[in-house]
Amino acid sequence: MAAAGAVTGLQQAVWGVGNTFDAIKQTRHGMIWDADKREWVLYSLDDDLKETRYLLQQSSASKGEGGSRNRAVKDYKYYDLLELSPDATASQIKRAYYKAAKILHPDKNPDADAGEKFRQLSVAYQVLSDPQRRADYDRQGASESDADYLGAEVDPFVFFSIVFGSDLVEPFVGELSIASWVDSIVRLSRAETPDLMEFWSESGLAQHKRRVEIASTLRDKVAPLVDGKMSQDEFATKCKLEAEAINEGAFGATFLLAIGDALAWSAEAYIGTYTSPMGIRGLYSALLRKLDGAKKSMKTASSFVSVAKQGMKAYTTAREDGAVDFESKEEKEKYIMDMGERSLPAILEMAWAVNVKDIGTTLHFACQKLFSDSGSAARPTIDIEERLRRAEAISIL
């Protein structure tokens, strides 16, 4: 039995090594493994980006997010606040609000009238983002009760953007997954019959789009050095200036460490695979990255436990204080806010741990796409030398 097990283990090890060297050979020519076709295929970053955007457009169209062009409505005020036309889709409304809210939010904008502008913007979004309220608004115009919905729910994209967001890091990290997860959970909770399959399909497609768009952005960033239009010193100086600007923003240094680690691991693994004997250096770098990922997963799990403890403590305290008669509605609201504030540090720590893990994973796959890009799915136009130059530029970045 022991001998048979040893033989089987040896066979699996030989098979694994053989597959590893085959993978190195195929990816050297810009090939990727297509799990559906069960074969190696040429990969094109541009084709992937076009196909992904097309699939997302089809998904929106199938859910009836589109509108008739130039349709007449009774009032245009809310559309004007979001700088949209009445035929805007649900996703366009969300993007417009997300973009404007980051500019007008009082925590980001020092202007005296920023608070009022943000309030008006939020009322417009609360109405237009709800299909029934939007239909009523289109037909009857604004209502005095529109503002009643303000504050009833916080848009997760805006919340996490205000807390962690920075326009300077968005090209590197895209839309943080934690915002998408919370938004999807909220939408699922509202649905009478939640479609979990559709939920996972949409989430997977959105995450794929995020990775492809980041890969495309990284390609544009390193192009001047890769194409020989900028010296290595000039490129390094440009990267340093960009990093210094990011460092000035909220969580800037932490963002830089998360982004820098992910880019460095990915570049080192790729360069090591094709410039060291049998790709040993690349395999070693990949192993170190996996160990680092495991450590971050443990930290994320630990932060979840911390939040759970805080939640249980808040629940116990609320039950003990349940018999208290509050003198006013304001006093009760203050009590609830105080409870939330005590739990906030643990929640933010958990959210950041999730972000670091998310950023690392997303940039790893984005770099894989960047380094696998053959230029065309029909005929490769990018050789291994150019892909190695991309990896070297990413390492500098």
Short mmCIF file of C-alpha atoms in Angstrom, two decimals:
data_model
loop_
_atom_site.label_atom_id
_atom_site.label_comp_id
_atom_site.label_asym_id
_atom_site.label_seq_id
_atom_site.Cartn_x
_atom_site.Cartn_y
_atom_site.Cartn_z
CA MET A 1 0.00 0.00 0.00
CA ALA A 2 2.78 2.39 0.96
CA ALA A 3 4.70 1.57 -2.22
CA ALA A 4 1.59 2.11 -4.35
CA GLY A 5 0.99 5.47 -2.67
CA ALA A 6 4.58 6.50 -3.28
CA VAL A 7 4.34 5.57 -6.97
CA THR A 8 1.08 7.49 -7.35
CA GLY A 9 2.59 10.52 -5.62
CA LEU A 10 5.65 10.37 -7.89
CA GLN A 11 3.45 10.13 -10.99
CA GLN A 12 1.45 13.17 -9.88
CA ALA A 13 4.64 15.12 -9.17
CA VAL A 14 6.07 14.30 -12.63
CA TRP A 15 2.73 15.19 -14.24
CA GLY A 16 2.66 18.49 -12.32
CA VAL A 17 6.21 19.40 -13.33
CA GLY A 18 5.43 18.50 -16.96
CA ASN A 19 2.35 20.70 -16.94
CA THR A 20 4.31 23.57 -15.37
CA PHE A 21 6.95 23.53 -18.12
CA ASP A 22 4.22 23.19 -20.77
CA ALA A 23 2.45 26.22 -19.29
CA ILE A 24 5.70 28.22 -19.37
CA LYS A 25 6.20 27.26 -23.02
CA GLN A 26 2.63 28.21 -24.02
CA THR A 27 2.49 31.51 -22.11
CA ARG A 28 5.83 32.48 -23.64
CA HIS A 29 3.95 32.69 -26.95
CA GLY A 30 1.07 34.76 -25.53
CA MET A 31 -1.23 31.79 -24.92
CA ILE A 32 -3.67 31.33 -22.04
CA TRP A 33 -5.56 28.25 -20.89
CA ASP A 34 -9.24 28.36 -21.90
CA ALA A 35 -11.06 26.30 -19.25
CA ASP A 36 -14.21 26.05 -21.40
CA LYS A 37 -12.43 24.84 -24.53
CA ARG A 38 -9.84 22.87 -22.54
CA GLU A 39 -7.04 24.14 -24.72
CA TRP A 40 -4.41 26.86 -25.04
CA VAL A 41 -5.52 29.93 -27.03
CA LEU A 42 -3.95 33.22 -28.05
CA TYR A 43 -5.00 36.05 -25.72
CA SER A 44 -5.77 39.61 -26.82
CA LEU A 45 -6.32 42.26 -24.12
CA ASP A 46 -8.18 44.56 -26.53
CA ASP A 47 -10.52 41.77 -27.68
CA ASP A 48 -11.18 40.75 -24.07
CA LEU A 49 -12.05 44.34 -23.14
CA LYS A 50 -14.43 44.75 -26.09
CA GLU A 51 -16.18 41.43 -25.44
CA THR A 52 -16.58 42.09 -21.71
CA ARG A 53 -18.09 45.55 -22.27
CA TYR A 54 -20.44 44.11 -24.88
CA LEU A 55 -21.63 41.39 -22.48
CA LEU A 56 -22.29 43.97 -19.77
CA GLN A 57 -24.28 46.11 -22.21
CA GLN A 58 -26.31 43.06 -23.21
CA SER A 59 -26.94 42.28 -19.55
CA SER A 60 -28.23 45.80 -18.91
CA ALA A 61 -30.41 45.70 -22.02
CA SER A 62 -31.94 42.34 -21.03
CA LYS A 63 -33.04 43.86 -17.72
CA GLY A 64 -34.71 46.76 -19.46
CA GLU A 65 -32.29 49.39 -18.21
CA GLY A 66 -32.43 51.29 -21.46
CA GLY A 67 -34.99 53.99 -22.20
CA SER A 68 -36.53 55.53 -25.26
CA ARG A 69 -34.44 58.30 -26.72
CA ASN A 70 -35.40 61.91 -26.00
CA ARG A 71 -38.57 60.94 -24.17
CA ALA A 72 -40.53 63.81 -22.67
CA VAL A 73 -40.90 64.14 -18.88
CA LYS A 74 -42.76 66.69 -16.76
CA ASP A 75 -39.66 67.89 -14.92
CA TYR A 76 -35.94 67.76 -15.82
CA LYS A 77 -34.49 69.11 -12.54
CA TYR A 78 -33.26 65.80 -11.10
CA TYR A 79 -31.78 64.75 -14.44
CA ASP A 80 -30.02 68.11 -14.75
CA LEU A 81 -28.52 67.74 -11.27
CA LEU A 82 -26.93 64.47 -12.37
CA GLU A 83 -26.13 65.89 -15.84
CA LEU A 84 -28.15 63.16 -17.52
CA SER A 85 -30.88 62.92 -20.13
CA PRO A 86 -34.26 61.31 -19.26
CA ASP A 87 -33.33 58.19 -21.25
CA ALA A 88 -30.39 57.39 -18.91
CA THR A 89 -30.02 53.78 -17.84
CA ALA A 90 -29.90 52.64 -14.21
CA SER A 91 -26.15 52.06 -14.42
CA GLN A 92 -25.60 55.53 -15.95
CA ILE A 93 -27.57 57.10 -13.09
CA LYS A 94 -25.44 55.27 -10.53
CA ARG A 95 -22.17 56.25 -12.23
CA ALA A 96 -23.24 59.91 -12.52
CA TYR A 97 -24.18 60.07 -8.85
CA TYR A 98 -21.00 58.25 -7.80
CA LYS A 99 -18.87 60.72 -9.77
CA ALA A 100 -20.66 63.85 -8.54
CA ALA A 101 -20.95 62.68 -4.91
CA LYS A 102 -17.19 62.29 -4.62
CA ILE A 103 -16.81 65.95 -5.61
CA LEU A 104 -19.67 67.47 -3.60
CA HIS A 105 -19.59 65.45 -0.38
CA PRO A 106 -18.92 67.85 2.55
CA ASP A 107 -16.06 65.64 3.77
CA LYS A 108 -14.33 66.12 0.41
CA ASN A 109 -15.46 69.64 -0.53
CA PRO A 110 -14.70 72.68 1.70
CA ASP A 111 -17.17 75.03 -0.07
CA ALA A 112 -19.87 76.47 2.17
CA ASP A 113 -22.68 75.37 -0.15
CA ALA A 114 -21.28 71.85 -0.75
CA GLY A 115 -23.58 70.34 1.89
CA GLU A 116 -26.75 71.71 0.29
CA LYS A 117 -25.63 70.72 -3.22
CA PHE A 118 -24.88 67.21 -1.99
CA ARG A 119 -28.30 67.01 -0.34
CA GLN A 120 -30.05 68.01 -3.58
CA LEU A 121 -27.92 65.55 -5.54
CA SER A 122 -28.80 62.76 -3.10
CA VAL A 123 -32.54 63.49 -3.34
CA ALA A 124 -32.30 63.31 -7.14
CA TYR A 125 -30.45 60.01 -6.95
CA GLN A 126 -32.84 58.46 -4.40
CA VAL A 127 -35.76 59.23 -6.71
CA LEU A 128 -34.19 58.28 -10.06
CA SER A 129 -32.54 55.10 -8.78
CA ASP A 130 -35.91 53.66 -7.73
CA PRO A 131 -37.95 52.54 -10.80
CA GLN A 132 -41.34 53.33 -9.26
CA ARG A 133 -40.35 56.71 -7.84
CA ARG A 134 -38.64 57.58 -11.13
CA ALA A 135 -41.81 56.72 -13.09
CA ASP A 136 -43.86 58.93 -10.73
CA TYR A 137 -41.36 61.77 -11.10
CA ASP A 138 -41.32 61.50 -14.91
CA ARG A 139 -45.09 61.65 -14.98
CA GLN A 140 -45.87 64.17 -12.21
CA GLY A 141 -42.65 66.02 -11.48
CA ALA A 142 -40.94 66.60 -8.13
CA SER A 143 -42.83 66.02 -4.89
CA GLU A 144 -42.34 67.56 -1.46
CA SER A 145 -42.03 64.04 -0.07
CA ASP A 146 -39.00 63.21 -2.22
CA ALA A 147 -36.63 64.41 0.52
CA ASP A 148 -38.29 62.05 3.02
CA TYR A 149 -36.29 59.17 1.54
CA LEU A 150 -33.02 60.99 2.07
CA GLY A 151 -30.81 59.15 4.53
CA ALA A 152 -33.04 56.09 4.58
CA GLU A 153 -30.19 54.17 3.01
CA VAL A 154 -26.55 54.91 2.27
CA ASP A 155 -25.24 54.05 -1.18
CA PRO A 156 -22.30 51.67 -0.54
CA PHE A 157 -20.32 52.94 -3.53
CA VAL A 158 -20.39 56.48 -2.17
CA PHE A 159 -19.76 55.41 1.44
CA PHE A 160 -16.64 53.39 0.63
CA SER A 161 -15.50 56.04 -1.84
CA ILE A 162 -15.68 58.74 0.83
CA VAL A 163 -13.94 56.57 3.43
CA PHE A 164 -11.27 54.91 1.26
CA GLY A 165 -11.65 56.44 -2.16
CA SER A 166 -9.23 58.49 -4.18
CA ASP A 167 -9.39 59.35 -7.85
CA LEU A 168 -5.61 58.86 -7.98
CA VAL A 169 -5.75 55.19 -6.96
CA GLU A 170 -8.87 54.29 -8.94
CA PRO A 171 -6.89 53.55 -12.15
CA PHE A 172 -4.89 50.96 -10.17
CA VAL A 173 -7.67 49.33 -8.13
CA GLY A 174 -10.90 50.09 -9.99
CA GLU A 175 -14.15 49.83 -8.04
CA LEU A 176 -13.43 48.12 -4.72
CA SER A 177 -15.21 44.78 -4.45
CA ILE A 178 -16.51 45.48 -0.96
CA ALA A 179 -18.76 48.24 -2.35
CA SER A 180 -20.10 45.94 -5.07
CA TRP A 181 -20.75 43.16 -2.54
CA VAL A 182 -22.70 45.42 -0.17
CA ASP A 183 -24.66 46.95 -3.07
CA SER A 184 -25.53 43.50 -4.43
CA ILE A 185 -26.63 42.26 -1.01
CA VAL A 186 -28.88 45.30 -0.61
CA ARG A 187 -30.44 44.67 -4.03
CA LEU A 188 -30.93 40.98 -3.23
CA SER A 189 -32.63 41.82 0.05
CA ARG A 190 -35.12 44.06 -1.78
CA ALA A 191 -36.02 41.50 -4.43
CA GLU A 192 -39.17 39.44 -3.87
CA THR A 193 -37.56 36.41 -5.52
CA PRO A 194 -33.76 36.86 -5.49
CA ASP A 195 -31.98 35.26 -8.45
CA LEU A 196 -28.70 34.04 -6.95
CA MET A 197 -27.44 32.65 -10.28
CA GLU A 198 -27.91 36.03 -11.96
CA PHE A 199 -26.26 37.70 -8.96
CA TRP A 200 -23.11 35.55 -9.21
CA SER A 201 -23.02 35.92 -13.00
CA GLU A 202 -23.22 39.72 -12.83
CA SER A 203 -20.66 39.91 -10.01
CA GLY A 204 -18.23 37.69 -11.93
CA LEU A 205 -18.63 39.70 -15.13
CA ALA A 206 -18.17 43.02 -13.30
CA GLN A 207 -15.02 41.73 -11.59
CA HIS A 208 -13.66 40.46 -14.91
CA LYS A 209 -14.29 43.88 -16.47
CA ARG A 210 -12.50 45.52 -13.56
CA ARG A 211 -9.41 43.35 -14.07
CA VAL A 212 -9.33 43.87 -17.84
CA GLU A 213 -9.72 47.65 -17.51
CA ILE A 214 -6.93 47.82 -14.93
CA ALA A 215 -4.71 45.76 -17.25
CA SER A 216 -5.48 48.20 -20.07
CA THR A 217 -4.67 51.17 -17.81
CA LEU A 218 -1.38 49.61 -16.72
CA ARG A 219 -0.49 49.00 -20.38
CA ASP A 220 -1.02 52.71 -21.10
CA LYS A 221 1.04 53.73 -18.07
CA VAL A 222 4.10 51.65 -19.01
CA ALA A 223 3.84 52.24 -22.78
CA PRO A 224 6.26 55.23 -22.89
CA LEU A 225 9.05 53.13 -21.38
CA VAL A 226 8.18 49.91 -23.22
CA ASP A 227 8.04 51.72 -26.57
CA GLY A 228 11.33 53.57 -25.94
CA LYS A 229 9.75 57.03 -25.84
CA MET A 230 10.94 57.63 -22.26
CA SER A 231 14.17 56.68 -20.47
CA GLN A 232 14.11 54.47 -17.38
CA ASP A 233 15.12 57.43 -15.18
CA GLU A 234 12.36 59.62 -16.63
CA PHE A 235 9.81 56.87 -16.15
CA ALA A 236 10.95 56.25 -12.55
CA THR A 237 10.66 59.98 -11.79
CA LYS A 238 7.15 60.06 -13.26
CA CYS A 239 6.13 57.06 -11.13
CA LYS A 240 7.61 58.64 -8.00
CA LEU A 241 5.64 61.86 -8.53
CA GLU A 242 2.44 59.85 -8.96
CA ALA A 243 3.17 57.89 -5.78
CA GLU A 244 3.83 61.08 -3.81
CA ALA A 245 0.47 62.48 -4.94
CA ILE A 246 -1.32 59.28 -3.86
CA ASN A 247 0.47 59.39 -0.51
CA GLU A 248 -1.14 62.76 0.24
CA GLY A 249 -4.66 61.28 0.04
CA ALA A 250 -6.72 59.31 2.55
CA PHE A 251 -5.08 55.94 3.33
CA GLY A 252 -2.48 56.94 0.72
CA ALA A 253 0.51 55.13 2.25
CA THR A 254 -1.53 51.97 2.85
CA PHE A 255 -2.84 52.03 -0.71
CA LEU A 256 0.72 52.41 -2.01
CA LEU A 257 1.91 49.38 -0.03
CA ALA A 258 -1.00 47.22 -1.21
CA ILE A 259 -0.62 48.27 -4.85
CA GLY A 260 3.18 48.17 -4.81
CA ASP A 261 3.32 44.70 -3.26
CA ALA A 262 0.89 43.26 -5.81
CA LEU A 263 2.69 44.79 -8.80
CA ALA A 264 6.13 43.77 -7.53
CA TRP A 265 5.11 40.14 -6.84
CA SER A 266 3.49 39.79 -10.27
CA ALA A 267 6.37 41.35 -12.19
CA GLU A 268 9.03 39.37 -10.34
CA ALA A 269 7.19 36.07 -10.91
CA TYR A 270 6.85 36.73 -14.64
CA ILE A 271 10.43 37.95 -15.15
CA GLY A 272 11.81 35.10 -13.05
CA THR A 273 9.86 32.52 -15.03
CA TYR A 274 11.47 33.48 -18.34
CA THR A 275 14.94 34.68 -17.29
CA SER A 276 16.08 32.00 -14.81
CA PRO A 277 16.98 28.33 -15.40
CA MET A 278 13.77 26.28 -15.67
CA GLY A 279 11.83 29.28 -14.36
CA ILE A 280 12.90 28.52 -10.78
CA ARG A 281 13.00 32.18 -9.72
CA GLY A 282 9.47 32.70 -11.00
CA LEU A 283 8.17 29.63 -9.17
CA TYR A 284 9.86 30.83 -5.97
CA SER A 285 8.29 34.31 -6.33
CA ALA A 286 4.87 32.75 -6.96
CA LEU A 287 5.26 30.65 -3.80
CA LEU A 288 6.18 33.71 -1.74
CA ARG A 289 3.13 35.54 -3.14
CA LYS A 290 0.86 32.66 -2.12
CA LEU A 291 2.31 32.69 1.41
CA ASP A 292 1.78 36.45 1.59
CA GLY A 293 -1.80 35.96 0.38
CA ALA A 294 -2.41 33.33 3.06
CA LYS A 295 -1.16 35.74 5.73
CA LYS A 296 -3.52 38.45 4.46
CA SER A 297 -6.41 35.97 4.45
CA MET A 298 -5.71 35.19 8.09
CA LYS A 299 -5.73 38.90 8.91
CA THR A 300 -9.05 39.31 7.08
CA ALA A 301 -10.55 36.38 9.00
CA SER A 302 -9.29 37.87 12.27
CA SER A 303 -10.93 41.21 11.47
CA PHE A 304 -14.24 39.44 10.76
CA VAL A 305 -14.04 37.82 14.20
CA SER A 306 -13.38 41.23 15.77
CA VAL A 307 -16.45 42.72 14.07
CA ALA A 308 -18.57 39.76 15.16
CA LYS A 309 -17.48 40.31 18.77
CA GLN A 310 -18.31 44.01 18.54
CA GLY A 311 -21.70 43.17 17.07
CA MET A 312 -22.48 40.71 19.84
CA LYS A 313 -21.39 43.23 22.46
CA ALA A 314 -23.61 45.92 20.91
CA TYR A 315 -26.54 43.48 20.76
CA THR A 316 -26.10 42.52 24.43
CA THR A 317 -25.87 46.17 25.49
CA ALA A 318 -28.96 47.06 23.45
CA ARG A 319 -30.94 44.26 25.11
CA GLU A 320 -29.84 45.43 28.55
CA ASP A 321 -30.80 49.02 27.70
CA GLY A 322 -34.03 47.94 26.03
CA ALA A 323 -36.08 48.77 29.08
CA VAL A 324 -34.82 52.38 29.11
CA ASP A 325 -37.44 54.97 28.22
CA PHE A 326 -35.93 57.67 26.04
CA GLU A 327 -37.23 61.18 26.69
CA SER A 328 -37.29 62.06 22.98
CA LYS A 329 -36.79 60.67 19.50
CA GLU A 330 -33.53 62.64 19.24
CA GLU A 331 -32.18 61.00 22.40
CA LYS A 332 -32.94 57.55 21.03
CA GLU A 333 -31.28 58.40 17.69
CA LYS A 334 -28.20 59.68 19.54
CA TYR A 335 -28.03 56.41 21.48
CA ILE A 336 -28.13 54.40 18.24
CA MET A 337 -25.44 56.61 16.65
CA ASP A 338 -23.18 56.22 19.70
CA MET A 339 -23.53 52.44 19.43
CA GLY A 340 -22.58 52.63 15.75
CA GLU A 341 -19.57 54.84 16.42
CA ARG A 342 -18.20 52.40 18.99
CA SER A 343 -18.36 49.60 16.42
CA LEU A 344 -16.99 51.71 13.54
CA PRO A 345 -13.23 51.18 14.16
CA ALA A 346 -13.62 47.39 14.02
CA ILE A 347 -15.81 47.66 10.90
CA LEU A 348 -13.31 49.91 9.12
CA GLU A 349 -10.43 47.60 10.08
CA MET A 350 -12.33 44.67 8.60
CA ALA A 351 -13.19 46.65 5.47
CA TRP A 352 -9.56 47.61 4.95
CA ALA A 353 -8.35 44.04 5.43
CA VAL A 354 -10.84 42.98 2.74
CA ASN A 355 -9.63 45.81 0.50
CA VAL A 356 -5.95 44.80 0.79
CA LYS A 357 -6.76 41.19 -0.10
CA ASP A 358 -9.02 42.34 -2.94
CA ILE A 359 -6.43 44.75 -4.37
CA GLY A 360 -3.72 42.09 -4.32
CA THR A 361 -5.87 39.47 -6.06
CA THR A 362 -7.26 41.91 -8.64
CA LEU A 363 -3.86 43.34 -9.60
CA HIS A 364 -2.37 39.84 -9.82
CA PHE A 365 -4.94 38.82 -12.44
CA ALA A 366 -4.69 42.20 -14.21
CA CYS A 367 -0.91 41.76 -14.53
CA GLN A 368 -1.40 38.22 -15.83
CA LYS A 369 -3.58 39.64 -18.60
CA LEU A 370 -1.06 42.40 -19.33
CA PHE A 371 1.83 39.92 -19.56
CA SER A 372 -0.19 37.38 -21.60
CA ASP A 373 -1.38 39.89 -24.19
CA SER A 374 -0.38 38.73 -27.68
CA GLY A 375 -1.91 41.78 -29.36
CA SER A 376 -4.33 39.77 -31.49
CA ALA A 377 -6.28 36.56 -31.02
CA ALA A 378 -5.74 35.79 -34.73
CA ARG A 379 -2.01 36.46 -35.07
CA PRO A 380 0.43 37.42 -32.28
CA THR A 381 1.91 40.89 -32.72
CA ILE A 382 3.57 41.17 -29.28
CA ASP A 383 6.59 38.94 -28.60
CA ILE A 384 8.07 37.71 -25.33
CA GLU A 385 10.69 40.50 -25.32
CA GLU A 386 7.99 43.18 -25.30
CA ARG A 387 6.01 41.38 -22.60
CA LEU A 388 9.18 41.18 -20.48
CA ARG A 389 9.69 44.93 -20.98
CA ARG A 390 6.16 45.42 -19.70
CA ALA A 391 6.95 43.35 -16.61
CA GLU A 392 10.17 45.30 -16.01
CA ALA A 393 8.26 48.59 -16.29
CA ILE A 394 5.61 47.30 -13.85
CA SER A 395 8.43 46.39 -11.44
CA ILE A 396 9.67 50.01 -11.59
CA LEU A 397 6.12 51.30 -11.16
#
